[in-house]
mmCIF file of C-alpha atoms in Angstrom:
data_model
loop_
_atom_site.group_PDB
_atom_site.id
_atom_site.type_symbol
_atom_site.label_atom_id
_atom_site.label_comp_id
_atom_site.label_asym_id
_atom_site.label_seq_id
_atom_site.Cartn_x
_atom_site.Cartn_y
_atom_site.Cartn_z
ATOM 1 C CA MET A 1 -32.914 -12.012 1.564
ATOM 2 C CA GLU A 2 -35.995 -13.145 3.403
ATOM 3 C CA VAL A 3 -35.417 -14.980 6.666
ATOM 4 C CA LYS A 4 -37.421 -18.196 7.018
ATOM 5 C CA THR A 5 -38.295 -20.141 10.114
ATOM 6 C CA GLY A 6 -37.210 -23.759 10.385
ATOM 7 C CA LYS A 7 -40.749 -24.888 9.620
ATOM 8 C CA GLU A 8 -40.954 -22.694 6.512
ATOM 9 C CA LEU A 9 -37.567 -23.957 5.334
ATOM 10 C CA LEU A 10 -38.644 -27.588 5.755
ATOM 11 C CA GLU A 11 -41.896 -26.907 3.888
ATOM 12 C CA THR A 12 -39.894 -25.389 1.022
ATOM 13 C CA ILE A 13 -37.576 -28.404 0.902
ATOM 14 C CA TYR A 14 -40.514 -30.853 0.970
ATOM 15 C CA TYR A 15 -42.281 -28.897 -1.777
ATOM 16 C CA GLU A 16 -39.183 -28.798 -4.000
ATOM 17 C CA ASP A 17 -38.576 -32.532 -3.504
ATOM 18 C CA ALA A 18 -42.234 -33.240 -4.291
ATOM 19 C CA GLN A 19 -42.030 -31.170 -7.474
ATOM 20 C CA LYS A 20 -38.966 -33.117 -8.654
ATOM 21 C CA ARG A 21 -40.782 -36.373 -7.973
ATOM 22 C CA ILE A 22 -43.934 -35.178 -9.746
ATOM 23 C CA ASN A 23 -41.901 -34.172 -12.792
ATOM 24 C CA ARG A 24 -40.648 -37.779 -13.091
ATOM 25 C CA TYR A 25 -44.252 -39.008 -13.400
ATOM 26 C CA LYS A 26 -45.540 -36.380 -15.841
ATOM 27 C CA GLY A 27 -46.888 -37.963 -18.991
ATOM 28 C CA THR A 28 -47.607 -41.268 -17.243
ATOM 29 C CA ASP A 29 -50.980 -42.668 -16.302
ATOM 30 C CA SER A 30 -50.546 -41.444 -12.711
ATOM 31 C CA LEU A 31 -52.272 -39.045 -10.346
ATOM 32 C CA VAL A 32 -50.766 -36.820 -7.683
ATOM 33 C CA VAL A 33 -52.616 -35.859 -4.511
ATOM 34 C CA TRP A 34 -51.506 -33.432 -1.837
ATOM 35 C CA CYS A 35 -52.011 -34.244 1.823
ATOM 36 C CA ASP A 36 -50.265 -32.754 4.876
ATOM 37 C CA ASN A 37 -47.741 -30.939 2.630
ATOM 38 C CA ASN A 38 -46.806 -34.250 1.009
ATOM 39 C CA ALA A 39 -47.365 -35.310 -2.563
ATOM 40 C CA TYR A 40 -48.507 -38.898 -3.072
ATOM 41 C CA ILE A 41 -48.350 -40.589 -6.447
ATOM 42 C CA ILE A 42 -51.203 -42.944 -7.366
ATOM 43 C CA GLY A 43 -50.600 -45.226 -10.324
ATOM 44 C CA TYR A 44 -48.967 -48.410 -11.515
ATOM 45 C CA GLU A 45 -45.624 -46.847 -12.368
ATOM 46 C CA MET A 46 -42.534 -48.084 -10.538
ATOM 47 C CA GLY A 47 -42.083 -46.100 -7.330
ATOM 48 C CA SER A 48 -45.663 -44.862 -6.989
ATOM 49 C CA ASP A 49 -46.982 -44.644 -3.437
ATOM 50 C CA PHE A 50 -50.360 -46.268 -4.128
ATOM 51 C CA HIS A 51 -51.776 -48.248 -7.028
ATOM 52 C CA THR A 52 -55.408 -47.146 -6.714
ATOM 53 C CA ILE A 53 -57.516 -44.305 -5.360
ATOM 54 C CA SER A 54 -59.121 -46.724 -2.891
ATOM 55 C CA GLU A 55 -55.720 -47.781 -1.605
ATOM 56 C CA PHE A 56 -54.831 -44.140 -0.871
ATOM 57 C CA LEU A 57 -58.175 -43.446 0.841
ATOM 58 C CA ASN A 58 -57.866 -46.606 2.952
ATOM 59 C CA TYR A 59 -54.387 -45.447 3.981
ATOM 60 C CA ARG A 60 -55.797 -42.090 5.129
ATOM 61 C CA ILE A 61 -58.560 -43.819 7.112
ATOM 62 C CA ARG A 62 -56.011 -46.091 8.830
ATOM 63 C CA MET A 63 -53.696 -43.151 9.568
ATOM 64 C CA ILE A 64 -56.183 -40.695 11.052
ATOM 65 C CA GLY A 65 -59.336 -42.712 11.750
ATOM 66 C CA PHE A 66 -62.658 -42.655 9.983
ATOM 67 C CA GLU A 67 -64.135 -39.695 11.875
ATOM 68 C CA GLU A 68 -61.129 -37.470 11.195
ATOM 69 C CA PHE A 69 -61.003 -38.690 7.584
ATOM 70 C CA THR A 70 -64.595 -37.626 6.928
ATOM 71 C CA HIS A 71 -63.823 -34.267 8.533
ATOM 72 C CA GLU A 72 -60.758 -33.971 6.261
ATOM 73 C CA ILE A 73 -62.924 -34.501 3.170
ATOM 74 C CA ASN A 74 -65.573 -32.102 4.498
ATOM 75 C CA SER A 75 -68.250 -34.745 4.922
ATOM 76 C CA THR A 76 -69.894 -36.744 7.663
ATOM 77 C CA GLU A 77 -69.476 -40.438 8.261
ATOM 78 C CA PHE A 78 -73.106 -41.058 7.294
ATOM 79 C CA ASP A 79 -72.935 -38.948 4.121
ATOM 80 C CA TYR A 80 -69.689 -40.566 2.938
ATOM 81 C CA ILE A 81 -71.020 -44.113 3.389
ATOM 82 C CA THR A 82 -74.398 -43.231 1.871
ATOM 83 C CA GLU A 83 -72.842 -41.612 -1.193
ATOM 84 C CA LEU A 84 -70.423 -44.503 -1.640
ATOM 85 C CA HIS A 85 -73.269 -47.036 -1.436
ATOM 86 C CA ASN A 86 -75.350 -45.025 -3.902
ATOM 87 C CA GLU A 87 -72.465 -45.032 -6.361
ATOM 88 C CA ILE A 88 -71.945 -48.772 -5.894
ATOM 89 C CA ASP A 89 -75.641 -49.330 -6.607
ATOM 90 C CA GLU A 90 -75.271 -47.305 -9.807
ATOM 91 C CA GLY A 91 -72.378 -49.524 -10.828
ATOM 92 C CA ASP A 92 -69.163 -47.534 -10.429
ATOM 93 C CA PRO A 93 -67.989 -45.652 -7.323
ATOM 94 C CA ARG A 94 -64.778 -44.428 -8.994
ATOM 95 C CA GLY A 95 -66.381 -41.137 -10.040
ATOM 96 C CA TYR A 96 -67.312 -40.296 -6.456
ATOM 97 C CA LEU A 97 -63.896 -41.306 -5.137
ATOM 98 C CA GLN A 98 -62.194 -39.218 -7.812
ATOM 99 C CA THR A 99 -64.368 -36.250 -6.814
ATOM 100 C CA VAL A 100 -63.247 -36.711 -3.194
ATOM 101 C CA LEU A 101 -59.615 -36.579 -4.331
ATOM 102 C CA GLU A 102 -60.155 -33.544 -6.534
ATOM 103 C CA GLU A 103 -61.988 -31.534 -3.894
ATOM 104 C CA SER A 104 -60.095 -32.574 -0.769
ATOM 105 C CA TYR A 105 -56.594 -33.497 -1.927
ATOM 106 C CA HIS A 106 -56.105 -31.277 -4.986
ATOM 107 C CA MET A 107 -55.639 -34.237 -7.304
ATOM 108 C CA GLU A 108 -53.836 -33.662 -10.571
ATOM 109 C CA ASP A 109 -53.838 -36.056 -13.513
ATOM 110 C CA LEU A 110 -50.201 -36.344 -14.578
ATOM 111 C CA SER A 111 -51.068 -37.925 -17.932
ATOM 112 C CA GLN A 112 -52.352 -34.497 -18.998
ATOM 113 C CA CYS A 113 -49.050 -32.746 -18.253
#
C-alpha cells in the first residue's frame, strides 16, 4: 500500500467528493470548472455554485485580484480587457469567456456526459 502525505490524502478526498458532485449534474445544462483543486458547477440547477460564466469569473477576480486573475488565465490585464471589449463590439462576449474557461479552468460541459 502506498503511503500518502496529509496533503495528498486531502487532495484525494476533495477529488472524490468533486467527482460525486459532478456525477449528480451530468446530463444537465451545467458546466464544471476546476480551480485550486476544487470543482465549481456553473448552471441554473439547484445547488450549483454559480449561475453564469461571468459570475464565476467575477468571483475569481474578487478572490485573487485582477492582476493575479489575468496571470491565472495566462493573459495580461490590457489583453484581457481589449479582447473582452472587441467581443462586446462584435455582439457577444460569451465565446471569449467560454474560451477562457476551457483553456484556464478545464471546463467540461456536463450536458454532453
